[in-house]
Amino acid sequence: MASADHSDSAPADAPATNASPVRRRRRSVTRRHLHRGHFGFLRAIVQGLNARPMWERYLAEEGEIEAEANALTAAGDGASAFAAHPKVRRVTAWLRAELAAAAVRAERPGTARLVKVDFRQIGRPGLGLPSLEEFAAATGLDGFSEREQLAAYEEKFGAALVREKKRTALMARQLAAIDWLESLYARPVLVDDGCRAWLADTLVDRLEAAGVATVGDLVDRINGLGNGWTRALTGIGAGKARAVERFLAAHAETLTRRVGQHVAVPRRQRYAHELARVVPPATALVPLDKLVVPAELDGRNGIYRRPQAQCLLSAHNDYEAVLAWLRAKPGLPPEQVARLRERRRDVSTAPGPRDWLQTLSHTQRAYRKEAERFLLWAVLVRGKPLSSMAHEDCTAYRDFIGAPPTDWCAPRSRERWSPIWRPFEGPLSLRAQAYALGVLNNLYRFLVDQNYLMGNPWHGVHAPRSATPKLDVGRSLTQAQWEFVQAQLTALPPTSANARLQFALPLLYATGLRLSEAVAATTDHLEWVSLPRPGTAERIEGWWLEVLGKGTKLRRIPVSPAVVDRLGHYLASRGFEADPAKGRLPRGVALLGQAIDVSERAAWARQQTVDPAAGVSANTLAEQLKNFFATCAAALQTTDERASEHLATASTHWLRHTHISHALAAGAPLEVVQQNAGHASLDTTTRYVTTEEARRMAAMQKVWAEFKNA
């Protein structure tokens, strides 16, 4: 239990001593507030009620004492022993001291003395008074009247009864004093209060280390992460998590934000409409589909608007115009949209007018992100409609994305339904800034072309010269590094997730697929094709994979027999019959599936049911690959530090770069690699050709060998 006033630091003018050479971290001095639960618990203790249920009801956030409570119960000590538990006694003493200090401040010294006394211990030791019925039976007075029995009872226990009556009267006065102090000093729990004002120091230290400073931050974290919100917080288990949630629920009346019902439900069992209610629509840092643009900022009277009668869009405001631009970008094919909707848990199958925002293509999601950021900045920071933006506003936004405020930033893993979602991860890199400016230029060019705006303020707003997009072909693995990664891959323990990884890496390496393309591929997209070999009477046969790439462009990619053979083994591990050698594959099964042994390997996920045919999410696969590369890097640390550092930064996209680089180095024609990779321009593929640079470096190394001191 934290003390009422606490500080880890000595006074500023205290002399330094050799005994304490290390300065301890200062902690701000915060006085713990008293809420109504504190007064309720103390009243229960004064009246001699069972302390255990009272603790769980009023003060569970003060810490767990379940293990000690069970031990006391097993020993037969019961409620009285539980009330004597050290933590219960410590909390009770602290509450009495706080109330006594409050009475002194109110110039009520008698009340201060009264609340500090434990009247349960006055005149009671060894008393053991029997009931009137027990006394009558023991003394043979069963046949006498109740008045005669009472007279004998008072004669026998008169002095003890007087003491008990006085003790009861004093307890009543003490309870009245507690009620009076509660009316003056009980504080409501508010979202802007610091966590340290209400929760124990050990718990608050861990919350503050995770960036949770206020009660509102705590509510947002719980709502944003769900029932596993403490997994990243060391020392806070499920018991403490539930106690904190009960504390917030007990004070829900004074909190403007509440813990949602979705928190008690495992992630895979949440309905889409439940998640949609977690963050209500607002004029705040919320995703595009939740943003409420005030009428004075929605652009219907924007400075640079053209007359509605001349506009080629039916949009009447900037928000609708942005959605029209976004919807004009290449979207997903109808069959893929249908599959995504089937996977969403919802009570209604009828799509709403903006339901299409939940099934965007990769391009649409990327463009939405940039338009969303700019619209939020325009409304919340600049206070102007998009259709009133001038050249100077665009320049100011360019500077903003290079250093967004911390309250605009959150980890990428925060999902869009979460209250702790934010539009940025942090400052954008120079390349990301150039991309953002390009997308916004595209947006305004569209609005000008549609006669919605009379001009494009982004013309002439340039990203820094060093931000010119450049393909980093160094983000790939050498042949030796790839062989090392393969060796690590085969040594993984036999789990469903590892089986997926053992197929995913060879698939990505052999085909050069993008992450989004790989997770969307199913067995229906694989086809065995027999083609005539050019210039001969022979035929060439093999597997082809059809993928939907950037810009919703279809392309077909040859797949090696070794990779398809691995697919057969992987499908078998998921319970499907597959014989690729005979051309037999199950229909409609994702090439990269979800882990089907989660329930056996993770106790907290025991209620999950997994469809073995369903595909893994892009985020899950990317995170798994990232962790695997980090493990490989750690294994290389002692033998090849430079290669270890290189591998530590590897990601999914590195396998695409590696495929292209290795294919070109092995002599594959440039145009073949371009078609397989889905590059729109041959110039992009040409950047991977490093043969000439390697020849030049080898030649110069021979020259340097002849130089002295070079």
XYZ file of C-alpha atoms in Angstrom:
710
model
C 0.000 0.000 0.000
C 1.376 3.384 -0.901
C 1.613 5.982 1.823
C -0.512 9.089 1.762
C 2.448 11.328 0.983
C 5.515 9.854 -0.624
C 8.760 11.051 -2.160
C 11.918 9.209 -3.093
C 14.077 12.306 -2.965
C 15.870 13.976 -0.061
C 15.503 17.716 0.592
C 17.359 19.866 -1.928
C 19.810 21.185 0.681
C 20.585 17.812 2.275
C 24.353 17.158 2.388
C 25.765 14.365 0.242
C 27.164 11.326 2.042
C 29.479 8.531 1.028
C 26.842 6.043 2.098
C 24.551 6.973 -0.763
C 26.711 7.810 -3.784
C 23.950 7.036 -6.326
C 21.152 9.557 -6.670
C 17.739 7.943 -6.773
C 15.146 8.883 -9.370
C 12.863 11.607 -8.120
C 9.178 10.902 -7.922
C 6.654 13.696 -7.819
C 4.962 14.063 -4.433
C 1.300 13.140 -4.804
C -1.297 12.844 -2.060
C -3.520 9.819 -2.444
C -7.153 10.829 -2.800
C -9.981 9.189 -0.890
C -12.897 7.861 -2.906
C -16.199 6.509 -1.650
C -14.863 2.958 -1.697
C -12.367 3.866 1.040
C -15.166 5.099 3.312
C -17.338 2.076 2.519
C -14.533 -0.310 3.439
C -13.771 1.477 6.715
C -17.449 1.427 7.708
C -17.526 -2.329 7.077
C -14.443 -2.842 9.266
C -15.904 -0.690 12.082
C -19.098 -2.770 12.061
C -17.152 -6.026 12.164
C -18.289 -7.285 8.757
C -16.293 -9.955 6.923
C -13.305 -8.017 5.595
C -12.577 -10.309 2.644
C -15.674 -9.594 0.494
C -15.507 -5.944 1.560
C -11.913 -5.719 0.290
C -12.883 -7.302 -3.017
C -15.864 -4.978 -3.327
C -14.269 -1.666 -2.384
C -10.467 -1.849 -2.552
C -9.410 -4.548 -5.001
C -7.221 -1.959 -6.775
C -5.037 -1.734 -3.650
C -3.532 -5.103 -4.512
C -4.172 -8.829 -4.431
C -4.131 -10.835 -1.223
C -5.759 -13.984 -2.569
C -2.926 -16.360 -1.653
C -2.778 -15.195 1.964
C -6.579 -15.210 2.189
C -6.740 -18.811 1.031
C -4.104 -19.777 3.588
C -6.085 -18.125 6.384
C -9.290 -19.825 5.282
C -7.541 -23.208 5.139
C -6.240 -22.646 8.674
C -9.809 -22.067 9.864
C -9.180 -18.514 11.045
C -12.094 -17.130 9.012
C -13.128 -13.528 8.622
C -11.468 -12.249 11.809
C -8.099 -13.600 10.704
C -8.545 -12.040 7.281
C -9.247 -8.677 8.934
C -5.900 -9.069 10.724
C -4.038 -9.580 7.451
C -1.044 -7.164 7.351
C -2.206 -5.398 4.187
C -5.770 -5.009 5.511
C -4.477 -3.640 8.829
C -2.082 -1.297 6.997
C -4.826 0.083 4.762
C -7.231 0.448 7.709
C -4.600 2.330 9.739
C -3.849 4.604 6.780
C -7.539 5.406 6.310
C -7.985 6.242 10.018
C -4.906 8.486 9.927
C -6.128 10.283 6.787
C -9.561 10.917 8.322
C -8.050 12.087 11.614
C -5.831 14.548 9.724
C -8.876 15.792 7.812
C -10.806 16.302 11.080
C -7.885 18.287 12.519
C -7.857 20.509 9.419
C -11.589 21.066 10.015
C -10.827 22.044 13.661
C -12.612 18.994 15.061
C -9.964 17.420 17.383
C -12.567 15.307 19.182
C -13.633 13.778 15.872
C -9.979 13.183 15.014
C -9.497 11.171 18.218
C -12.779 9.341 17.670
C -12.024 8.003 14.180
C -8.611 6.665 15.209
C -10.010 4.323 17.895
C -10.770 0.688 17.052
C -13.817 0.077 19.259
C -13.953 -3.566 18.258
C -11.153 -4.236 20.741
C -12.601 -2.278 23.696
C -14.179 -4.392 26.429
C -14.419 -7.448 24.228
C -11.407 -9.709 24.907
C -12.609 -12.934 26.485
C -16.210 -11.659 26.729
C -17.925 -14.501 24.893
C -21.448 -13.512 26.048
C -24.034 -16.221 25.353
C -27.352 -15.466 23.732
C -30.455 -15.186 25.945
C -31.695 -18.574 24.720
C -28.347 -20.217 25.466
C -28.282 -18.637 28.955
C -31.841 -19.792 29.753
C -31.095 -23.353 28.640
C -27.859 -23.477 30.637
C -29.432 -22.133 33.861
C -32.731 -24.056 33.730
C -34.848 -20.962 33.107
C -36.639 -22.347 30.036
C -40.046 -22.194 31.684
C -39.692 -18.645 32.991
C -40.963 -15.514 31.252
C -38.700 -13.446 29.025
C -38.698 -10.617 31.597
C -37.492 -12.991 34.294
C -34.843 -14.394 31.962
C -33.601 -10.859 31.120
C -33.429 -9.891 34.790
C -31.280 -12.954 35.545
C -29.153 -12.305 32.462
C -28.453 -8.671 33.501
C -27.666 -9.746 37.043
C -25.107 -12.212 35.715
C -23.503 -10.068 32.987
C -24.456 -6.542 34.020
C -21.002 -4.899 33.917
C -20.122 -6.475 30.548
C -23.461 -5.392 29.090
C -22.865 -1.797 30.169
C -19.465 -1.816 28.478
C -20.940 -3.330 25.324
C -23.705 -0.739 25.254
C -21.183 2.075 25.633
C -18.980 0.538 22.912
C -21.950 0.294 20.558
C -22.862 3.950 21.183
C -19.269 5.059 20.499
C -19.192 2.994 17.292
C -22.383 4.717 16.177
C -20.747 8.089 16.817
C -17.675 6.936 14.880
C -19.794 5.846 11.918
C -21.563 9.213 11.972
C -18.160 10.946 11.947
C -17.050 8.843 8.953
C -20.257 9.789 7.132
C -19.608 13.494 7.854
C -15.996 13.280 6.648
C -17.089 11.435 3.512
C -19.442 14.283 2.621
C -16.505 16.700 2.837
C -13.499 14.776 1.531
C -14.591 11.921 -0.738
C -13.309 12.799 -4.212
C -14.884 11.656 -7.488
C -12.584 9.715 -9.812
C -12.116 11.784 -12.991
C -10.446 10.957 -16.302
C -7.886 13.745 -15.910
C -6.730 12.558 -12.476
C -3.264 11.073 -12.245
C -3.215 7.311 -11.684
C -0.977 7.885 -8.665
C -3.813 9.725 -6.940
C -5.883 6.526 -6.821
C -3.719 3.453 -7.329
C -0.837 1.862 -5.450
C 2.680 3.054 -6.273
C 3.988 -0.304 -7.530
C 1.129 -0.533 -10.014
C 1.430 3.100 -11.092
C 5.189 2.797 -11.689
C 4.550 0.091 -14.293
C 1.702 2.028 -15.891
C 3.740 5.223 -16.158
C 6.613 3.301 -17.754
C 4.142 2.376 -20.516
C 3.021 5.992 -20.946
C -0.183 5.677 -18.882
C -0.232 8.742 -16.639
C -3.910 9.559 -16.085
C -7.067 7.589 -15.414
C -8.238 8.572 -18.906
C -5.041 7.118 -20.404
C -5.734 3.920 -18.471
C -9.315 3.652 -19.772
C -8.091 4.283 -23.324
C -5.384 1.623 -23.051
C -7.840 -0.976 -21.767
C -10.372 -0.132 -24.466
C -7.681 0.008 -27.133
C -6.011 -3.341 -26.405
C -8.883 -5.370 -24.980
C -8.642 -8.132 -22.410
C -4.910 -8.581 -22.972
C -4.058 -4.957 -22.148
C -1.499 -5.929 -19.481
C 0.534 -8.413 -21.540
C 3.257 -5.866 -22.277
C 3.340 -4.665 -18.637
C 5.655 -6.696 -16.427
C 4.356 -7.478 -12.977
C 0.678 -6.853 -13.785
C -1.146 -10.138 -14.149
C -4.724 -11.038 -14.908
C -5.801 -10.620 -11.255
C -4.534 -7.041 -11.010
C -5.988 -6.271 -14.425
C -9.457 -7.386 -13.350
C -9.122 -5.413 -10.084
C -8.295 -2.234 -12.019
C -11.241 -2.844 -14.341
C -13.562 -3.283 -11.332
C -12.246 -0.045 -9.835
C -13.007 1.835 -13.045
C -16.439 0.212 -13.266
C -17.215 1.211 -9.656
C -16.528 4.855 -10.527
C -18.093 4.833 -13.986
C -20.645 7.465 -12.929
C -17.973 10.155 -12.550
C -15.845 9.078 -15.516
C -16.728 10.478 -18.923
C -15.060 7.465 -20.546
C -15.935 3.893 -19.671
C -14.380 0.513 -20.267
C -16.309 -1.051 -23.137
C -18.006 -4.444 -23.025
C -15.694 -5.654 -25.795
C -12.812 -5.796 -23.291
C -14.224 -8.918 -21.624
C -14.452 -10.755 -24.962
C -11.505 -12.468 -26.717
C -10.375 -10.682 -29.866
C -11.695 -13.246 -32.349
C -15.130 -13.261 -30.722
C -15.769 -9.519 -30.969
C -18.408 -8.345 -33.381
C -17.643 -5.587 -35.865
C -20.489 -3.402 -34.557
C -19.144 -3.738 -30.989
C -15.723 -2.478 -32.035
C -17.322 0.310 -34.058
C -18.919 1.657 -30.856
C -15.676 1.781 -28.874
C -14.760 5.185 -30.349
C -17.795 7.361 -31.083
C -17.760 9.810 -34.005
C -16.160 13.087 -32.933
C -14.200 16.140 -33.976
C -10.980 14.710 -32.573
C -7.996 12.496 -33.417
C -10.111 9.693 -34.821
C -9.954 7.738 -38.099
C -11.491 9.156 -41.254
C -14.711 7.145 -40.953
C -15.275 8.509 -37.402
C -14.320 12.134 -38.044
C -17.074 14.727 -37.632
C -16.107 17.870 -39.546
C -17.828 21.007 -38.175
C -20.071 22.784 -40.666
C -17.849 25.865 -40.685
C -14.852 23.718 -41.694
C -16.446 21.199 -44.067
C -15.673 23.273 -47.186
C -19.165 23.831 -48.527
C -18.206 27.524 -48.615
C -14.497 27.001 -49.256
C -12.548 29.967 -50.636
C -11.354 28.082 -53.720
C -14.538 26.104 -54.449
C -16.070 26.239 -57.903
C -19.857 26.590 -58.145
C -21.632 23.302 -57.441
C -23.463 23.500 -60.758
C -20.123 23.337 -62.617
C -18.646 20.493 -60.519
C -18.390 16.985 -61.951
C -18.721 15.477 -58.453
C -21.941 15.116 -56.492
C -19.933 15.871 -53.327
C -21.200 18.924 -51.435
C -18.294 19.219 -48.992
C -14.609 18.386 -48.685
C -15.178 15.152 -46.751
C -17.409 13.749 -49.470
C -14.932 14.923 -52.124
C -12.069 13.062 -50.405
C -14.175 9.885 -50.282
C -14.972 10.265 -53.999
C -11.247 10.558 -54.784
C -10.461 7.539 -52.617
C -13.172 5.418 -54.187
C -11.889 6.316 -57.667
C -8.620 4.474 -56.917
C -8.339 0.797 -57.915
C -10.157 -1.284 -55.312
C -10.385 -4.981 -54.520
C -12.263 -7.315 -56.874
C -15.834 -8.157 -55.770
C -15.008 -11.764 -54.862
C -12.228 -10.667 -52.485
C -14.517 -8.055 -50.908
C -17.101 -10.790 -50.358
C -14.507 -13.019 -48.661
C -13.419 -10.196 -46.344
C -17.018 -9.469 -45.369
C -17.610 -13.129 -44.600
C -14.712 -13.072 -42.145
C -16.119 -10.076 -40.265
C -18.251 -10.984 -37.264
C -21.391 -8.874 -37.336
C -25.092 -9.156 -36.619
C -26.075 -7.554 -39.912
C -25.175 -8.558 -43.453
C -26.557 -5.384 -45.041
C -23.604 -3.077 -45.820
C -23.910 0.581 -44.833
C -23.157 3.526 -47.143
C -19.532 3.657 -45.972
C -18.981 -0.045 -45.485
C -16.630 -0.009 -48.479
C -14.079 1.789 -46.270
C -13.595 -1.542 -44.433
C -12.504 -3.407 -47.583
C -9.970 -1.139 -49.244
C -7.157 -2.231 -51.506
C -3.546 -1.698 -50.492
C -3.383 1.426 -52.664
C -6.590 2.846 -51.220
C -5.380 2.265 -47.657
C -2.100 4.031 -48.372
C -3.893 6.995 -49.969
C -6.492 7.122 -47.184
C -3.749 7.418 -44.582
C -2.257 10.532 -46.173
C -5.619 12.227 -46.822
C -6.753 11.354 -43.294
C -3.673 12.946 -41.742
C -4.043 16.111 -43.784
C -7.767 16.444 -43.063
C -7.205 15.976 -39.306
C -4.450 18.595 -39.359
C -6.599 21.021 -41.352
C -9.541 20.724 -38.925
C -7.765 20.352 -35.556
C -4.599 22.413 -36.062
C -5.080 24.829 -38.935
C -8.800 25.386 -38.438
C -9.452 25.617 -42.184
C -11.370 23.573 -44.757
C -9.392 21.621 -47.359
C -10.966 23.781 -50.070
C -9.553 26.914 -48.422
C -5.959 25.690 -48.215
C -3.377 28.078 -49.663
C 0.221 27.415 -50.694
C 1.478 28.578 -47.272
C -0.803 26.085 -45.510
C 0.648 23.243 -47.552
C 4.188 24.325 -46.682
C 3.238 24.407 -42.989
C 1.865 20.857 -43.221
C 5.098 19.678 -44.846
C 6.947 20.940 -41.770
C 4.344 19.368 -39.450
C 4.775 15.802 -40.724
C 8.514 16.054 -40.154
C 7.909 16.523 -36.417
C 4.305 15.723 -35.368
C 3.438 16.236 -31.652
C 3.678 13.187 -29.418
C -0.089 13.146 -28.830
C -0.511 12.546 -32.582
C 1.680 9.435 -32.455
C 1.150 5.813 -31.381
C 2.633 2.415 -32.296
C 1.538 1.000 -35.648
C -0.127 -1.948 -33.890
C -2.939 0.268 -32.525
C -5.925 -0.648 -34.655
C -8.354 1.835 -36.147
C -11.225 0.932 -33.818
C -9.019 1.614 -30.791
C -9.184 4.877 -28.791
C -5.382 4.913 -28.641
C -5.038 4.850 -32.429
C -3.158 7.872 -33.767
C -2.423 8.987 -37.358
C 1.386 8.890 -36.996
C 3.977 6.539 -35.559
C 6.416 9.411 -35.247
C 8.241 11.872 -37.518
C 8.070 10.802 -41.157
C 11.323 9.948 -42.893
C 12.378 12.079 -45.849
C 11.159 9.413 -48.253
C 7.812 9.173 -46.447
C 7.450 12.959 -46.565
C 8.022 12.918 -50.324
C 5.409 10.171 -50.710
C 2.858 12.076 -48.585
C 3.292 15.236 -50.624
C 2.897 13.245 -53.829
C -0.379 11.693 -52.655
C -1.824 15.049 -51.577
C -0.791 16.566 -54.895
C -2.707 13.733 -56.547
C -5.780 14.465 -54.396
C -5.885 18.142 -55.294
C -5.166 17.453 -58.949
C -8.213 15.164 -58.963
C -10.373 17.852 -57.336
C -9.221 20.421 -59.887
C -9.873 18.013 -62.773
C -13.386 17.409 -61.447
C -14.049 21.169 -61.299
C -14.447 20.980 -57.516
C -11.521 23.394 -56.906
C -10.133 26.199 -59.019
C -6.473 25.446 -58.304
C -3.921 23.115 -56.696
C -2.011 24.696 -53.767
C 0.467 21.803 -53.740
C 2.082 22.934 -56.988
C 5.511 24.255 -56.082
C 5.623 22.586 -52.634
C 8.676 20.358 -52.868
C 10.031 17.746 -50.520
C 13.688 18.158 -49.479
C 16.021 17.181 -52.315
C 17.445 14.293 -50.302
C 13.910 12.952 -49.953
C 13.725 11.947 -53.605
C 12.454 8.334 -53.530
C 15.288 5.928 -54.118
C 15.206 2.167 -54.205
C 17.533 0.718 -51.575
C 18.720 -2.461 -53.222
C 20.971 -3.058 -50.227
C 17.916 -4.223 -48.290
C 18.381 -7.815 -49.356
C 20.220 -10.901 -48.170
C 23.471 -12.210 -49.578
C 23.609 -15.799 -50.743
C 25.478 -16.780 -47.563
C 22.939 -15.000 -45.366
C 20.054 -16.688 -47.153
C 21.669 -20.103 -46.613
C 22.128 -19.282 -42.926
C 18.457 -18.245 -42.661
C 17.408 -21.537 -44.294
C 19.457 -23.504 -41.759
C 17.791 -21.629 -38.889
C 14.412 -22.257 -40.484
C 14.788 -26.032 -40.501
C 15.794 -26.025 -36.824
C 12.535 -24.440 -35.618
C 10.389 -26.515 -33.212
C 7.280 -28.191 -34.709
C 4.410 -25.752 -34.266
C 1.701 -24.621 -36.662
C 3.113 -21.076 -36.827
C 6.604 -22.418 -37.545
C 5.243 -24.705 -40.275
C 3.741 -21.624 -41.881
C 7.078 -19.828 -41.633
C 8.919 -22.804 -43.149
C 6.692 -22.492 -46.208
C 6.349 -18.689 -46.313
C 10.067 -17.893 -46.572
C 10.766 -20.191 -49.550
C 7.544 -18.969 -51.217
C 8.484 -15.289 -50.870
C 12.095 -15.911 -51.855
C 11.247 -17.999 -54.927
C 8.473 -15.730 -56.250
C 9.261 -12.192 -55.061
C 5.645 -11.706 -53.929
C 4.655 -8.645 -51.967
C 3.306 -9.296 -48.480
C -0.263 -8.318 -49.453
C -0.104 -10.592 -52.496
C 1.142 -13.574 -50.509
C -1.526 -13.442 -47.776
C -4.297 -13.043 -50.371
C -3.221 -16.065 -52.457
C -5.233 -19.295 -52.250
C -4.964 -22.736 -53.805
C -7.499 -21.593 -56.425
C -4.847 -19.218 -57.784
C -2.398 -22.079 -58.506
C -2.596 -23.781 -61.880
C -0.584 -26.518 -63.618
C 0.053 -25.383 -67.201
C 1.538 -27.260 -70.167
C 2.987 -24.983 -72.879
C 4.819 -25.664 -76.138
C 8.540 -25.000 -75.846
C 9.493 -22.265 -78.367
C 11.335 -23.623 -81.445
C 10.850 -27.293 -80.510
C 8.200 -29.976 -80.545
C 8.564 -30.445 -76.795
C 6.316 -29.029 -74.128
C 7.297 -27.207 -70.939
C 5.137 -27.726 -67.886
C 4.940 -26.177 -64.438
C 2.938 -24.385 -61.773
C 1.774 -20.790 -62.160
C 0.388 -18.521 -59.440
C -2.038 -15.736 -60.321
C -1.820 -12.700 -58.017
C -3.518 -9.324 -57.810
C -0.756 -6.733 -57.517
C -0.488 -2.975 -57.144
C -3.117 -1.049 -59.026
C -5.264 -4.233 -59.063
C -3.166 -5.576 -61.947
C -3.285 -9.341 -62.451
C -0.072 -11.176 -63.222
C 1.047 -14.790 -63.345
C 4.249 -15.988 -61.693
C 6.061 -19.316 -62.222
C 6.396 -21.316 -58.984
C 9.151 -23.866 -58.476
C 8.251 -27.557 -57.899
C 10.168 -27.471 -54.592
C 7.944 -24.687 -53.251
C 4.746 -26.464 -54.367
C 6.008 -29.650 -52.725
C 6.517 -27.692 -49.481
C 2.973 -26.393 -49.890
C 1.674 -29.961 -50.018
C 3.357 -30.790 -46.689
C 2.112 -27.546 -45.142
C -1.478 -28.186 -46.262
C -1.290 -31.686 -44.817
C -0.210 -30.232 -41.449
C -3.417 -28.152 -41.531
C -5.578 -31.239 -42.123
C -6.057 -31.058 -45.912
C -5.450 -33.821 -48.419
C -2.999 -32.588 -51.046
C -0.861 -34.296 -53.677
C 0.760 -31.601 -55.863
C 2.699 -34.235 -57.836
C -0.660 -35.487 -59.172
C -2.101 -31.979 -59.459
C -4.484 -32.428 -56.531
C -4.958 -29.454 -54.225
C -7.926 -28.522 -52.000
C -10.121 -25.678 -53.244
C -10.325 -22.238 -51.667
C -7.608 -22.729 -49.039
C -5.263 -19.853 -48.199
C -1.647 -20.659 -49.010
C -0.586 -19.061 -45.709
C -3.037 -20.003 -42.983
C -3.626 -19.127 -39.364
C -1.955 -21.070 -36.588
C -4.303 -23.954 -35.793
C -2.662 -25.016 -32.510
C -3.159 -21.712 -30.655
C -5.661 -23.214 -28.219
C -3.183 -25.904 -27.171
C -0.155 -23.596 -26.926
C -1.736 -20.493 -25.362
C -4.014 -20.965 -22.354
C -5.458 -17.474 -22.617
C -6.704 -18.308 -26.136
C -8.317 -21.599 -25.194
C -11.757 -20.518 -26.408
C -10.595 -19.661 -29.912
C -11.710 -21.683 -32.896
C -9.619 -21.415 -36.054
C -10.716 -22.148 -39.590
C -7.781 -24.087 -41.116
C -8.681 -22.743 -44.567
C -8.580 -19.083 -43.481
C -5.589 -16.930 -44.302
C -3.176 -15.249 -41.916
C -3.312 -11.467 -41.618
C -0.545 -9.389 -43.188
C 0.382 -7.867 -39.809
C 0.713 -11.260 -38.130
C 2.973 -12.660 -40.860
C 5.087 -9.503 -41.015
C 5.600 -9.573 -37.236
C 6.495 -13.271 -37.287
C 9.070 -12.755 -40.037
C 10.521 -9.736 -38.247
C 10.923 -11.748 -35.028
C 12.486 -14.639 -36.938
C 15.074 -12.376 -38.574
C 15.855 -10.899 -35.148
C 16.468 -14.433 -33.825
C 18.756 -15.162 -36.769
C 20.631 -11.920 -36.111
C 21.168 -12.897 -32.472
C 22.547 -16.283 -33.554
C 25.078 -14.508 -35.799
C 26.136 -11.958 -33.199
C 29.240 -13.774 -31.989
C 30.533 -14.966 -35.383
C 29.666 -12.162 -37.821
C 28.659 -8.912 -36.161
C 28.203 -6.977 -39.409
C 25.917 -9.620 -40.896
C 24.036 -9.748 -37.587
C 23.363 -6.008 -37.709
C 22.216 -6.375 -41.324
C 19.783 -9.195 -40.502
C 18.432 -7.386 -37.441
C 16.830 -4.770 -39.707
C 15.398 -7.265 -42.212
C 11.670 -7.397 -42.917
C 9.223 -9.154 -45.239
C 9.981 -6.865 -48.182
C 13.659 -7.852 -48.016
C 12.700 -11.266 -49.408
C 11.238 -9.569 -52.484
C 14.451 -7.592 -52.967
C 16.479 -10.750 -52.377
C 14.494 -12.677 -55.000
C 15.028 -9.982 -57.638
C 18.731 -9.517 -56.869
C 19.496 -13.251 -56.800
C 17.454 -13.931 -59.964
C 19.341 -11.255 -61.919
C 22.677 -12.425 -60.543
C 21.822 -15.982 -61.666
C 21.334 -14.747 -65.230
C 17.552 -14.356 -65.474
C 16.608 -11.956 -68.306
C 15.742 -8.468 -67.098
C 12.296 -8.455 -68.722
C 11.419 -11.834 -67.124
C 12.268 -10.541 -63.657
C 10.303 -7.357 -64.363
C 7.186 -9.358 -65.309
C 7.487 -11.658 -62.281
C 7.974 -8.730 -59.878
C 5.151 -6.704 -61.400
C 7.282 -3.608 -61.915
C 5.510 -1.023 -64.063
C 8.819 0.174 -65.502
C 11.918 -1.704 -66.587
C 13.937 1.098 -64.971
C 12.814 -0.100 -61.531
C 14.089 -3.620 -62.184
C 17.326 -2.291 -63.674
C 18.227 -0.701 -60.332
C 18.775 -4.195 -58.943
C 21.455 -4.989 -61.500
C 24.692 -4.757 -59.534
C 26.916 -6.792 -61.870
C 28.654 -3.715 -63.278
C 29.207 -2.207 -59.837
C 30.597 -5.511 -58.555
C 32.995 -5.670 -61.537
C 34.196 -2.129 -60.874
C 34.728 -2.814 -57.151
C 36.717 -5.994 -57.894
C 38.916 -4.113 -60.374
C 39.628 -1.297 -57.914
C 40.423 -3.725 -55.114
C 43.187 -5.141 -57.338
C 44.468 -1.604 -57.909
C 44.394 -0.765 -54.198
C 46.397 -3.921 -53.489
C 49.223 -2.406 -55.571
C 49.020 0.978 -53.837
C 51.078 1.574 -50.762
C 49.259 2.750 -47.618
C 45.913 2.664 -49.452
